[in-house]
């Protein structure tokens, strides 16, 4: 029986203030998921994180938003989720809210 491929959206950030721990943790998870034939797409707030992720070989969308105000990115993130066919989210941030997670559940 053919297994259906899943597309996972990964929302994390890393920069000179935040550190790279969030991104490094998510990269490890994404690599493990790729061995199971999942497609992983990263969504980040800033260009520097996007450059780093692309250098690591990952699909990445830079939102050009303030990672401290994550709710402001929801309209754009929802459109991109449809565009990429995101079926599951991994969010690694201290800045999320209940509203943010409810929006991603759609």
Coordinates of N, CA and C in Angstrom, one line a residue:
X1 N 0.8 -1.2 0.0 CA 0.0 0.0 0.0 C 0.9 1.2 0.0
X2 N 0.6 2.2 -0.9 CA 1.4 3.4 -1.0 C 1.0 4.4 0.2
X3 N 2.1 4.9 0.8 CA 1.9 5.8 1.9 C 1.8 7.2 1.4
X4 N 0.8 8.0 1.9 CA 0.6 9.3 1.5 C 1.7 10.2 2.1
X5 N 2.3 11.1 1.3 CA 3.3 12.0 1.7 C 2.7 13.1 2.5
X6 N 3.3 13.5 3.6 CA 2.8 14.6 4.4 C 3.7 15.9 4.2
X7 N 3.1 17.0 4.2 CA 3.8 18.3 4.1 C 3.7 19.0 5.5
X8 N 4.9 19.3 6.1 CA 5.0 19.9 7.4 C 5.5 21.3 7.3
X9 N 4.7 22.2 7.9 CA 5.2 23.6 8.0 C 5.9 23.8 9.3
X10 N 7.1 24.3 9.3 CA 7.9 24.5 10.5 C 8.1 26.0 10.7
X11 N 7.6 26.5 11.8 CA 7.7 28.0 12.1 C 8.6 28.2 13.3
X12 N 9.8 28.7 12.9 CA 10.8 29.0 13.9 C 11.7 30.2 13.5
X13 N 12.4 30.7 14.4 CA 13.3 31.8 14.1 C 14.6 31.6 14.8
X14 N 15.6 32.3 14.3 CA 16.9 32.4 14.9 C 17.6 33.6 14.4
X15 N 18.2 34.4 15.3 CA 19.0 35.6 14.9 C 20.0 35.9 16.0
X16 N 20.6 37.1 15.8 CA 21.7 37.4 16.8 C 21.1 37.7 18.2
X17 N 19.9 38.0 18.3 CA 19.3 38.2 19.7 C 18.7 36.9 20.2
X18 N 18.0 36.2 19.4 CA 17.3 35.0 19.8 C 18.2 33.8 19.9
X19 N 19.3 33.7 19.2 CA 20.1 32.5 19.1 C 19.6 31.6 18.1
X20 N 20.3 30.5 17.8 CA 20.0 29.6 16.7 C 19.4 28.3 17.2
X21 N 19.2 28.2 18.5 CA 18.7 26.9 19.1 C 17.4 26.4 18.5
X22 N 16.5 27.4 18.3 CA 15.2 27.0 17.8 C 15.3 26.4 16.3
X23 N 16.1 27.1 15.5 CA 16.3 26.6 14.2 C 17.1 25.3 14.1
X24 N 18.1 25.2 14.9 CA 18.9 23.9 14.9 C 18.1 22.7 15.4
X25 N 17.2 22.9 16.4 CA 16.3 21.9 16.8 C 15.4 21.5 15.7
X26 N 14.8 22.5 15.0 CA 13.8 22.2 14.0 C 14.5 21.6 12.8
X27 N 15.8 21.9 12.5 CA 16.5 21.3 11.4 C 16.7 19.8 11.7
X28 N 17.0 19.5 12.9 CA 17.2 18.1 13.2 C 15.9 17.3 13.0
X29 N 14.8 17.9 13.5 CA 13.5 17.2 13.3 C 13.2 17.1 11.8
X30 N 13.4 18.2 11.1 CA 13.1 18.2 9.6 C 13.9 17.1 8.9
X31 N 15.2 17.0 9.2 CA 16.0 15.9 8.6 C 15.4 14.5 8.9
X32 N 15.0 14.3 10.1 CA 14.4 13.0 10.5 C 13.1 12.8 9.7
X33 N 12.3 13.8 9.6 CA 11.1 13.7 8.9 C 11.3 13.4 7.4
X34 N 12.3 14.0 6.8 CA 12.6 13.8 5.4 C 13.0 12.3 5.2
X35 N 13.6 11.7 6.1 CA 14.0 10.3 5.9 C 12.7 9.4 5.9
X36 N 11.6 10.0 6.4 CA 10.3 9.3 6.3 C 9.5 9.8 5.1
X37 N 10.2 10.5 4.2 CA 9.6 11.0 3.0 C 8.6 12.2 3.2
X38 N 8.7 12.9 4.3 CA 7.9 14.1 4.5 C 8.5 15.3 3.8
X39 N 7.7 16.2 3.4 CA 8.3 17.5 2.9 C 8.2 18.5 4.0
X40 N 9.3 19.2 4.2 CA 9.3 20.2 5.3 C 9.5 21.6 4.7
X41 N 8.7 22.5 5.1 CA 8.8 23.9 4.6 C 9.0 24.8 5.8
X42 N 10.1 25.5 5.9 CA 10.3 26.5 7.0 C 9.7 27.8 6.7
X43 N 9.2 28.5 7.7 CA 8.6 29.8 7.7 C 9.3 30.6 8.8
X44 N 10.0 31.7 8.4 CA 10.8 32.5 9.3 C 10.5 33.9 9.1
X45 N 10.8 34.7 10.2 CA 10.5 36.1 10.1 C 11.5 36.9 9.3
X46 N 12.8 36.5 9.4 CA 13.9 37.4 8.9 C 14.7 36.7 7.8
X47 N 15.3 37.6 7.0 CA 16.1 37.1 5.8 C 17.3 36.3 6.2
X48 N 18.0 36.6 7.3 CA 19.2 35.9 7.7 C 18.9 34.4 8.0
X49 N 17.8 34.2 8.7 CA 17.4 32.8 9.0 C 17.0 32.1 7.7
X50 N 16.4 32.8 6.7 CA 16.0 32.2 5.5 C 17.3 31.8 4.7
X51 N 18.3 32.6 4.7 CA 19.5 32.3 3.9 C 20.1 31.1 4.6
X52 N 20.2 31.1 5.9 CA 20.8 29.9 6.6 C 20.1 28.6 6.2
X53 N 18.8 28.6 6.3 CA 18.0 27.4 6.0 C 18.2 27.0 4.6
X54 N 18.2 27.9 3.7 CA 18.4 27.5 2.2 C 19.7 26.9 2.0
X55 N 20.7 27.5 2.7 CA 22.1 26.9 2.6 C 22.1 25.5 3.2
X56 N 21.2 25.1 4.1 CA 21.1 23.8 4.6 C 20.3 22.9 3.7
X57 N 19.7 23.5 2.6 CA 19.0 22.7 1.6 C 17.5 22.6 1.9
X58 N 16.9 23.5 2.7 CA 15.5 23.4 3.0 C 14.7 24.5 2.2
X59 N 13.5 24.1 1.9 CA 12.5 25.1 1.4 C 12.3 26.1 2.5
X60 N 12.2 27.4 2.2 CA 12.0 28.4 3.2 C 11.3 29.6 2.7
X61 N 10.3 30.1 3.4 CA 9.6 31.3 3.1 C 9.9 32.3 4.2
X62 N 10.4 33.5 3.8 CA 10.7 34.6 4.7 C 9.5 35.5 4.8
X63 N 9.0 35.7 6.0 CA 7.7 36.4 6.1 C 8.0 37.9 6.3
X64 N 9.2 38.3 6.6 CA 9.5 39.8 6.8 C 8.6 40.4 7.8
X65 N 8.5 39.7 9.0 CA 7.6 40.1 10.0 C 8.5 40.3 11.3
X66 N 7.8 40.8 12.4 CA 8.5 40.9 13.7 C 8.2 39.6 14.4
X67 N 9.3 38.8 14.7 CA 9.1 37.5 15.4 C 8.5 37.7 16.8
X68 N 8.5 38.9 17.3 CA 7.9 39.2 18.7 C 6.4 39.4 18.6
X69 N 5.9 39.6 17.4 CA 4.5 39.9 17.1 C 3.9 38.9 16.1
X70 N 3.9 37.6 16.5 CA 3.6 36.6 15.6 C 2.2 36.6 15.0
X71 N 1.2 37.1 15.8 CA -0.1 37.2 15.3 C -0.3 38.0 14.0
X72 N 0.6 39.0 13.9 CA 0.5 39.9 12.7 C 0.8 39.1 11.4
X73 N 1.5 38.0 11.5 CA 1.8 37.2 10.3 C 0.8 36.2 9.8
X74 N -0.3 36.1 10.6 CA -1.2 35.0 10.4 C -1.9 35.1 9.0
X75 N -2.3 36.2 8.5 CA -3.0 36.2 7.2 C -2.0 35.7 6.1
X76 N -0.8 36.1 6.1 CA 0.2 35.7 5.2 C 0.5 34.2 5.3
X77 N 0.7 33.8 6.6 CA 1.0 32.4 6.9 C -0.1 31.4 6.4
X78 N -1.4 31.9 6.6 CA -2.5 31.1 6.2 C -2.5 30.9 4.7
X79 N -2.2 32.0 4.0 CA -2.2 31.8 2.5 C -1.1 30.9 2.0
X80 N 0.1 31.0 2.7 CA 1.2 30.2 2.3 C 1.0 28.7 2.7
X81 N 0.3 28.5 3.8 CA -0.1 27.1 4.2 C -0.9 26.4 3.1
X82 N -1.9 27.2 2.5 CA -2.7 26.6 1.5 C -1.8 26.4 0.2
X83 N -1.0 27.4 -0.1 CA -0.1 27.3 -1.3 C 0.8 26.0 -1.2
X84 N 1.3 25.8 -0.1 CA 2.2 24.6 0.1 C 1.5 23.3 0.5
X85 N 0.3 23.4 0.8 CA -0.5 22.2 1.2 C 0.0 21.7 2.6
X86 N 0.2 22.6 3.5 CA 0.7 22.2 4.8 C -0.4 21.4 5.5
X87 N 0.0 20.2 6.1 CA -1.0 19.4 6.8 C -0.7 19.3 8.3
X88 N 0.5 19.7 8.6 CA 0.9 19.6 10.1 C 1.8 20.7 10.3
X89 N 1.7 21.3 11.5 CA 2.6 22.4 11.9 C 3.5 22.0 13.1
X90 N 4.7 22.4 13.0 CA 5.7 22.4 14.1 C 6.1 23.9 14.4
X91 N 5.7 24.4 15.6 CA 6.0 25.7 15.9 C 7.0 25.7 17.1
X92 N 8.1 26.4 17.0 CA 9.1 26.4 18.0 C 9.4 27.9 18.3
X93 N 8.6 28.5 19.3 CA 8.7 29.9 19.6 C 8.1 30.1 21.0
X94 N 8.6 31.1 21.7 CA 8.1 31.5 23.0 C 7.0 32.6 22.8
X95 N 6.8 33.1 21.5 CA 6.0 34.2 21.3 C 4.6 33.8 20.8
X96 N 4.2 32.6 20.8 CA 2.9 32.2 20.3 C 1.8 32.5 21.3
X97 N 0.6 32.5 20.8 CA -0.6 32.7 21.6 C -1.6 31.7 21.3
X98 N -2.7 31.6 22.1 CA -3.8 30.7 21.8 C -4.4 31.1 20.4
X99 N -4.6 32.3 20.2 CA -5.1 32.8 18.9 C -4.3 32.3 17.7
X100 N -3.0 32.3 17.9 CA -2.0 31.9 16.8 C -2.2 30.4 16.5
X101 N -2.3 29.6 17.6 CA -2.4 28.2 17.4 C -3.8 27.8 16.8
X102 N -4.9 28.5 17.3 CA -6.2 28.3 16.7 C -6.2 28.6 15.2
X103 N -5.6 29.7 14.8 CA -5.5 30.0 13.4 C -4.8 28.9 12.6
X104 N -3.8 28.4 13.1 CA -3.0 27.3 12.4 C -3.8 26.0 12.3
X105 N -4.7 25.8 13.3 CA -5.5 24.6 13.2 C -6.5 24.6 12.0
X106 N -6.8 25.7 11.5 CA -7.7 25.8 10.3 C -7.0 25.1 9.2

